[in-house]
Structures are given as C-alpha cells and as structure tokens.
mmCIF file of C-alpha atoms in Angstrom:
data_model
loop_
_atom_site.group_PDB
_atom_site.id
_atom_site.type_symbol
_atom_site.label_atom_id
_atom_site.label_comp_id
_atom_site.label_asym_id
_atom_site.label_seq_id
_atom_site.Cartn_x
_atom_site.Cartn_y
_atom_site.Cartn_z
ATOM 1 C CA MET A 1216 0.000 0.000 0.000
ATOM 2 C CA ILE A 1217 1.536 3.259 -1.139
ATOM 3 C CA GLU A 1218 0.682 6.525 0.484
ATOM 4 C CA PRO A 1219 1.937 10.096 0.227
ATOM 5 C CA ASP A 1220 5.110 10.908 2.115
ATOM 6 C CA PHE A 1221 3.657 13.223 4.747
ATOM 7 C CA ASP A 1222 7.053 13.611 6.419
ATOM 8 C CA LYS A 1223 8.227 15.610 3.417
ATOM 9 C CA GLY A 1224 5.729 18.344 4.209
ATOM 10 C CA ALA A 1225 6.279 18.190 7.980
ATOM 11 C CA GLY A 1226 2.983 16.344 8.195
ATOM 12 C CA LEU A 1227 0.997 18.406 5.689
ATOM 13 C CA LEU A 1228 0.915 17.995 1.910
ATOM 14 C CA PRO A 1229 -0.860 20.110 -0.692
ATOM 15 C CA ALA A 1230 -3.857 18.531 -2.393
ATOM 16 C CA VAL A 1231 -5.087 19.934 -5.683
ATOM 17 C CA VAL A 1232 -8.781 19.437 -6.322
ATOM 18 C CA GLN A 1233 -9.905 19.163 -9.921
ATOM 19 C CA ASP A 1234 -13.442 18.860 -11.250
ATOM 20 C CA SER A 1235 -13.710 15.391 -12.775
ATOM 21 C CA HIS A 1236 -16.104 16.615 -15.469
ATOM 22 C CA SER A 1237 -14.814 20.012 -16.570
ATOM 23 C CA GLY A 1238 -11.155 19.549 -15.655
ATOM 24 C CA ASP A 1239 -11.215 22.932 -13.896
ATOM 25 C CA VAL A 1240 -8.902 23.263 -10.925
ATOM 26 C CA LEU A 1241 -11.289 24.014 -8.071
ATOM 27 C CA MET A 1242 -9.061 24.620 -5.072
ATOM 28 C CA LEU A 1243 -5.927 23.761 -3.214
ATOM 29 C CA ALA A 1244 -6.009 22.547 0.370
ATOM 30 C CA TYR A 1245 -3.810 20.553 2.722
ATOM 31 C CA MET A 1246 -3.981 17.009 3.999
ATOM 32 C CA ASN A 1247 -2.331 15.350 6.927
ATOM 33 C CA ARG A 1248 -2.380 11.577 7.286
ATOM 34 C CA ASP A 1249 -5.694 11.626 9.160
ATOM 35 C CA ALA A 1250 -7.343 13.640 6.395
ATOM 36 C CA TRP A 1251 -5.892 11.261 3.820
ATOM 37 C CA LEU A 1252 -7.211 8.166 5.605
ATOM 38 C CA LYS A 1253 -10.599 9.796 6.156
ATOM 39 C CA THR A 1254 -10.803 10.650 2.449
ATOM 40 C CA LEU A 1255 -10.020 7.042 1.511
ATOM 41 C CA GLU A 1256 -12.504 5.719 4.036
ATOM 42 C CA THR A 1257 -15.436 7.998 3.204
ATOM 43 C CA GLY A 1258 -14.888 8.968 -0.429
ATOM 44 C CA LEU A 1259 -15.452 12.594 0.615
ATOM 45 C CA ALA A 1260 -12.606 15.079 0.170
ATOM 46 C CA THR A 1261 -11.333 15.780 3.663
ATOM 47 C CA PHE A 1262 -8.534 18.177 4.514
ATOM 48 C CA TRP A 1263 -6.713 19.626 7.450
ATOM 49 C CA SER A 1264 -7.776 23.180 8.132
ATOM 50 C CA ARG A 1265 -4.655 25.141 9.007
ATOM 51 C CA SER A 1266 -6.716 28.056 10.329
ATOM 52 C CA ARG A 1267 -8.985 25.950 12.546
ATOM 53 C CA ASN A 1268 -6.449 23.213 13.324
ATOM 54 C CA ALA A 1269 -9.039 20.559 12.703
ATOM 55 C CA LEU A 1270 -10.135 17.944 10.195
ATOM 56 C CA TRP A 1271 -12.340 19.569 7.609
ATOM 57 C CA ILE A 1272 -14.812 17.650 5.515
ATOM 58 C CA LYS A 1273 -15.104 19.950 2.537
ATOM 59 C CA GLY A 1274 -18.704 21.108 2.161
ATOM 60 C CA GLU A 1275 -19.824 19.874 5.573
ATOM 61 C CA THR A 1276 -21.353 23.275 6.374
ATOM 62 C CA SER A 1277 -22.442 24.405 2.923
ATOM 63 C CA GLY A 1278 -23.525 21.019 1.602
ATOM 64 C CA HIS A 1279 -21.053 21.446 -1.236
ATOM 65 C CA LEU A 1280 -19.345 18.122 -0.661
ATOM 66 C CA GLN A 1281 -16.720 16.730 -2.999
ATOM 67 C CA MET A 1282 -17.185 13.097 -3.989
ATOM 68 C CA VAL A 1283 -13.764 11.716 -4.811
ATOM 69 C CA ARG A 1284 -13.625 9.912 -8.144
ATOM 70 C CA GLU A 1285 -9.866 9.515 -8.612
ATOM 71 C CA ILE A 1286 -6.798 9.992 -6.448
ATOM 72 C CA MET A 1287 -3.451 10.666 -8.081
ATOM 73 C CA ILE A 1288 -0.066 10.996 -6.449
ATOM 74 C CA ASP A 1289 2.887 12.834 -7.923
ATOM 75 C CA CYS A 1290 6.383 11.590 -8.806
ATOM 76 C CA ASP A 1291 7.864 12.603 -5.457
ATOM 77 C CA ALA A 1292 4.835 11.416 -3.458
ATOM 78 C CA ASP A 1293 4.559 14.846 -1.858
ATOM 79 C CA ALA A 1294 1.562 16.263 -3.687
ATOM 80 C CA ILE A 1295 -1.934 14.843 -4.137
ATOM 81 C CA LEU A 1296 -4.485 15.352 -6.884
ATOM 82 C CA LEU A 1297 -8.151 14.610 -6.240
ATOM 83 C CA LYS A 1298 -10.583 14.431 -9.121
ATOM 84 C CA VAL A 1299 -13.983 15.089 -7.663
ATOM 85 C CA GLU A 1300 -17.615 15.517 -8.400
ATOM 86 C CA GLN A 1301 -18.501 18.860 -6.892
ATOM 87 C CA ARG A 1302 -21.911 18.917 -5.196
ATOM 88 C CA GLY A 1303 -23.770 22.184 -5.728
ATOM 89 C CA GLY A 1304 -21.437 23.260 -8.528
ATOM 90 C CA ALA A 1305 -19.223 25.483 -6.388
ATOM 91 C CA ALA A 1306 -16.059 24.770 -4.422
ATOM 92 C CA CYS A 1307 -15.274 28.240 -3.125
ATOM 93 C CA HIS A 1308 -16.675 29.746 0.063
ATOM 94 C CA THR A 1309 -17.067 33.004 -1.868
ATOM 95 C CA GLY A 1310 -19.681 31.330 -4.062
ATOM 96 C CA TYR A 1311 -17.519 30.937 -7.135
ATOM 97 C CA ALA A 1312 -17.290 27.586 -8.893
ATOM 98 C CA SER A 1313 -13.523 27.578 -8.379
ATOM 99 C CA CYS A 1314 -11.344 29.298 -5.794
ATOM 100 C CA PHE A 1315 -9.190 30.352 -8.748
ATOM 101 C CA TYR A 1316 -11.720 32.874 -10.078
ATOM 102 C CA ARG A 1317 -9.276 35.763 -10.524
ATOM 103 C CA ARG A 1318 -6.919 36.129 -13.456
ATOM 104 C CA LEU A 1319 -3.897 38.380 -13.299
ATOM 105 C CA ASP A 1320 -3.004 40.283 -16.390
ATOM 106 C CA ARG A 1321 -0.157 42.797 -16.395
ATOM 107 C CA GLY A 1322 -0.766 43.698 -12.774
ATOM 108 C CA PHE A 1323 -4.524 43.912 -13.116
ATOM 109 C CA VAL A 1324 -7.044 41.484 -11.711
ATOM 110 C CA GLU A 1325 -9.969 40.277 -13.737
ATOM 111 C CA VAL A 1326 -12.720 38.188 -12.192
ATOM 112 C CA VAL A 1327 -13.312 35.400 -14.674
ATOM 113 C CA GLY A 1328 -14.989 32.795 -12.493
ATOM 114 C CA ARG A 1329 -18.647 31.863 -12.440
ATOM 115 C CA LYS A 1330 -20.523 32.837 -9.295
ATOM 116 C CA ILE A 1331 -22.830 30.000 -8.312
ATOM 117 C CA PHE A 1332 -24.220 31.087 -4.961
ATOM 118 C CA ASP A 1333 -24.358 33.991 -2.547
ATOM 119 C CA PRO A 1334 -22.340 33.117 0.556
ATOM 120 C CA GLU A 1335 -24.880 34.928 2.756
ATOM 121 C CA ASP A 1336 -27.555 32.480 1.693
ATOM 122 C CA VAL A 1337 -25.383 29.447 2.348
ATOM 123 C CA TYR A 1338 -23.500 30.280 5.498
ATOM 124 C CA ARG A 1339 -26.376 31.570 7.608
ATOM 125 C CA LYS A 1340 -25.748 32.526 11.173
ATOM 126 C CA MET B 1450 -1.064 45.654 -8.401
ATOM 127 C CA ILE B 1451 -2.205 42.517 -6.590
ATOM 128 C CA GLU B 1452 0.160 39.698 -5.814
ATOM 129 C CA PRO B 1453 0.029 36.503 -3.823
ATOM 130 C CA ASP B 1454 0.445 36.814 -0.085
ATOM 131 C CA PHE B 1455 3.807 35.086 0.277
ATOM 132 C CA ASP B 1456 3.853 35.805 4.014
ATOM 133 C CA LYS B 1457 1.049 33.284 4.465
ATOM 134 C CA GLY B 1458 3.337 30.477 3.328
ATOM 135 C CA ALA B 1459 6.379 31.756 5.218
ATOM 136 C CA GLY B 1460 7.694 32.985 1.880
ATOM 137 C CA LEU B 1461 6.710 29.988 -0.261
ATOM 138 C CA LEU B 1462 3.358 29.312 -1.891
ATOM 139 C CA PRO B 1463 2.202 26.283 -3.879
ATOM 140 C CA ALA B 1464 1.742 26.768 -7.606
ATOM 141 C CA VAL B 1465 -0.380 24.321 -9.557
ATOM 142 C CA VAL B 1466 0.606 23.962 -13.203
ATOM 143 C CA GLN B 1467 -2.122 23.035 -15.644
ATOM 144 C CA ASP B 1468 -1.795 22.321 -19.357
ATOM 145 C CA SER B 1469 -3.639 25.129 -21.146
ATOM 146 C CA HIS B 1470 -4.734 22.805 -23.953
ATOM 147 C CA SER B 1471 -5.678 19.515 -22.289
ATOM 148 C CA GLY B 1472 -6.560 20.860 -18.840
ATOM 149 C CA ASP B 1473 -4.382 18.137 -17.277
ATOM 150 C CA VAL B 1474 -2.722 19.064 -14.013
ATOM 151 C CA LEU B 1475 0.963 18.706 -14.805
ATOM 152 C CA MET B 1476 2.740 19.356 -11.529
ATOM 153 C CA LEU B 1477 2.847 21.251 -8.282
ATOM 154 C CA ALA B 1478 5.830 23.363 -7.334
ATOM 155 C CA TYR B 1479 6.579 26.289 -5.039
ATOM 156 C CA MET B 1480 7.154 29.958 -5.684
ATOM 157 C CA ASN B 1481 8.732 32.631 -3.569
ATOM 158 C CA ARG B 1482 8.403 36.284 -4.525
ATOM 159 C CA ASP B 1483 11.521 36.180 -6.712
ATOM 160 C CA ALA B 1484 10.168 33.215 -8.662
ATOM 161 C CA TRP B 1485 6.835 35.003 -9.029
ATOM 162 C CA LEU B 1486 8.429 38.179 -10.367
ATOM 163 C CA LYS B 1487 10.695 36.212 -12.692
ATOM 164 C CA THR B 1488 7.667 34.336 -14.048
ATOM 165 C CA LEU B 1489 5.863 37.628 -14.723
ATOM 166 C CA GLU B 1490 8.948 39.148 -16.317
ATOM 167 C CA THR B 1491 9.912 36.242 -18.580
ATOM 168 C CA GLY B 1492 6.640 34.422 -19.220
ATOM 169 C CA LEU B 1493 8.424 31.179 -18.310
ATOM 170 C CA ALA B 1494 7.236 29.214 -15.287
ATOM 171 C CA THR B 1495 9.880 29.739 -12.629
ATOM 172 C CA PHE B 1496 9.833 28.207 -9.173
ATOM 173 C CA TRP B 1497 11.870 27.977 -6.032
ATOM 174 C CA SER B 1498 13.572 24.617 -5.722
ATOM 175 C CA ARG B 1499 13.326 23.545 -2.102
ATOM 176 C CA SER B 1500 15.908 20.802 -2.610
ATOM 177 C CA ARG B 1501 18.470 23.009 -4.338
ATOM 178 C CA ASN B 1502 17.552 26.252 -2.566
ATOM 179 C CA ALA B 1503 17.676 28.138 -5.824
ATOM 180 C CA LEU B 1504 15.493 29.718 -8.472
ATOM 181 C CA TRP B 1505 14.459 27.069 -10.954
ATOM 182 C CA ILE B 1506 13.360 27.882 -14.471
ATOM 183 C CA LYS B 1507 11.272 24.817 -15.233
ATOM 184 C CA GLY B 1508 12.734 22.988 -18.243
ATOM 185 C CA GLU B 1509 16.001 24.916 -18.245
ATOM 186 C CA THR B 1510 17.994 21.659 -18.342
ATOM 187 C CA SER B 1511 15.613 19.437 -20.309
ATOM 188 C CA GLY B 1512 14.340 22.078 -22.718
ATOM 189 C CA HIS B 1513 10.826 21.322 -21.509
ATOM 190 C CA LEU B 1514 10.002 24.920 -20.704
ATOM 191 C CA GLN B 1515 6.544 26.051 -19.672
ATOM 192 C CA MET B 1516 5.240 29.122 -21.469
ATOM 193 C CA VAL B 1517 2.755 30.810 -19.147
ATOM 194 C CA ARG B 1518 -0.553 31.617 -20.816
ATOM 195 C CA GLU B 1519 -2.680 32.517 -17.782
ATOM 196 C CA ILE B 1520 -2.047 33.224 -14.124
ATOM 197 C CA MET B 1521 -4.828 32.714 -11.606
ATOM 198 C CA ILE B 1522 -4.821 33.440 -7.909
ATOM 199 C CA ASP B 1523 -7.100 31.826 -5.356
ATOM 200 C CA CYS B 1524 -9.622 33.362 -2.963
ATOM 201 C CA ASP B 1525 -7.143 33.583 -0.087
ATOM 202 C CA ALA B 1526 -4.267 34.728 -2.316
ATOM 203 C CA ASP B 1527 -2.131 31.894 -1.002
ATOM 204 C CA ALA B 1528 -2.170 29.510 -3.959
ATOM 205 C CA ILE B 1529 -1.290 30.116 -7.591
ATOM 206 C CA LEU B 1530 -2.504 28.433 -10.767
ATOM 207 C CA LEU B 1531 -0.457 28.672 -13.948
ATOM 208 C CA LYS B 1532 -1.964 27.607 -17.248
ATOM 209 C CA VAL B 1533 0.939 26.791 -19.501
ATOM 210 C CA GLU B 1534 1.953 25.558 -22.880
ATOM 211 C CA GLN B 1535 4.264 22.649 -22.152
ATOM 212 C CA ARG B 1536 7.263 22.468 -24.497
ATOM 213 C CA GLY B 1537 8.195 18.895 -25.407
ATOM 214 C CA GLY B 1538 4.900 17.508 -24.137
ATOM 215 C CA ALA B 1539 6.196 16.403 -20.746
ATOM 216 C CA ALA B 1540 6.408 18.160 -17.414
ATOM 217 C CA CYS B 1541 7.814 15.382 -15.261
ATOM 218 C CA HIS B 1542 11.504 14.609 -14.863
ATOM 219 C CA THR B 1543 10.549 10.913 -15.038
ATOM 220 C CA GLY B 1544 9.468 11.417 -18.658
ATOM 221 C CA TYR B 1545 5.738 11.342 -18.033
ATOM 222 C CA ALA B 1546 3.499 14.062 -19.443
ATOM 223 C CA SER B 1547 2.297 14.875 -15.918
ATOM 224 C CA CYS B 1548 3.929 14.338 -12.534
ATOM 225 C CA PHE B 1549 0.558 12.905 -11.481
ATOM 226 C CA TYR B 1550 0.942 9.722 -13.522
ATOM 227 C CA ARG B 1551 -0.025 7.301 -10.733
ATOM 228 C CA ARG B 1552 -3.565 6.558 -9.691
ATOM 229 C CA LEU B 1553 -4.369 5.016 -6.346
ATOM 230 C CA ASP B 1554 -7.144 2.510 -6.229
ATOM 231 C CA ARG B 1555 -7.948 0.610 -3.032
ATOM 232 C CA GLY B 1556 -4.335 0.673 -1.916
ATOM 233 C CA PHE B 1557 -2.939 -0.292 -5.300
ATOM 234 C CA VAL B 1558 -1.030 1.953 -7.653
ATOM 235 C CA GLU B 1559 -1.737 2.023 -11.339
ATOM 236 C CA VAL B 1560 0.470 3.938 -13.733
ATOM 237 C CA VAL B 1561 -1.949 5.772 -15.992
ATOM 238 C CA GLY B 1562 0.248 8.566 -17.360
ATOM 239 C CA ARG B 1563 1.727 8.795 -20.815
ATOM 240 C CA LYS B 1564 5.498 8.417 -20.995
ATOM 241 C CA ILE B 1565 6.881 10.959 -23.437
ATOM 242 C CA PHE B 1566 10.635 10.619 -23.080
ATOM 243 C CA ASP B 1567 13.332 8.512 -21.466
ATOM 244 C CA PRO B 1568 15.030 10.553 -18.742
ATOM 245 C CA GLU B 1569 18.395 9.006 -19.636
ATOM 246 C CA ASP B 1570 18.198 10.569 -23.081
ATOM 247 C CA VAL B 1571 17.290 13.992 -21.755
ATOM 248 C CA TYR B 1572 19.391 14.409 -18.636
ATOM 249 C CA ARG B 1573 22.731 13.244 -20.010
ATOM 250 C CA LYS B 1574 25.764 13.466 -17.832
#
C-alpha cells in the first residue's frame, strides 16, 4: 500500500482538487495523514484546516461536498491530486465555482470565475 | 497591483501547473516572490527549488520549458494556478506528461500517465 510521504511536508501535503467533469482546478487545500485516511474511508474530500487546526470535511457546512472519483499521487509522493464531483457546482466559500476565479493580467485582476451562490444564503448565522 | 500573499506560506506558496490545452494538471511546485516576479517578467514558469535552494526555471535543463498563458490566484491569495503551454509535451523529470501519472485505487497503484521521453536521453551526464 503506497501513500503520500507526509514527512516531506512536515505532516501536511498540498492537495489539488480538480473537477472530474470540466477539468477545472477548483481549489488547493492541505492534507495530513488523518485527512488522507478519512478521504479514503469515506470517499469525501477531507482536509486539514490550518486556520482551525481541525479535520475539515469539505462542504460539511455548505452542503457542497466533494465526492472523490480519482486519487493521483505525484512523482515525489509529496503532492496529491483529487478528481472530484462537486456537489452544488461550487467549491469556493465566496460562491464561485472555483477558488481560482481571478486572473492576473499585467498587474490587473480580472474576475473570470462563475458565481454559483451567494455566501450569505449558504452560510447563515 | 495585486500579488500573492507570500507571508502566508512563510515565503513559499504552492503553484499548480495546468496544461492550457488539455486541462491536465501537470505538476505542483513552489514559488517565492523572486520566482513570481521572474515568471511575470519572462513568461516562463519559474519556481523555487526547495531541494536546491535556488530559483528554478522549469525545463532549463531538459528544454521542456513552460510558457505561461494565464495566471490565476485563489480566494485567499495563497495559492497560484499557472496555465501553460508545455514544451516537449512532458512536465515530469521521469518522462511522463504529468507528474501525477499514478492513480491510487484501493491501496494499489496504477500507472496511468503517458510516458513521453526517457530521462536518460534527456538528462545526459
């Protein structure tokens, strides 16, 4: 059984999340070994939240879960690629389909992403 | 002029490289501010090599340069996405088109990537 080399990232490795249908890169998050094992066990993309210092099942609050369809590992075993089916059509907490919704062009920022939801409707107090 | 928040990653942020034609995720590397500025200046994907502690123009040795077509920044400004035209058709030093050439399936590894070149031909002594 091969697994990513978490020691290389001092316990945390970057995981790229790609939409299995469109091929769009949706987000980048971090996994520790617990998040990795939880992802394998549940089939739901699960990360380690560096801000909350806790396991984070992506979409647990918003309902925008990520069903993992494929897991790839890179040549050095220190980066992970998840191909997922994105529930609700949006990965970003801002409501955009992808967290990478801003393009930089000669120092200017252009918003090119598709806005799917209004965060105020989804993350109610 | 917006730029990634390199402080968030203690000076180094992950950069996902995606093929601008196929949409395949080719690799993940790291950028510091120098690598970022060099990438903007030259249009060639340039990273910070953590193993060599040096700026690293991707493909400088192999000729497999990455011409940057689009630069995206994520919601938290702590991850970068480069959409590139991959010279020579391969991003990985192992000769595969993508560094993510291995798929994990129930604990087993399947090589699913396309091998483009033999590293021994490219990285001659």
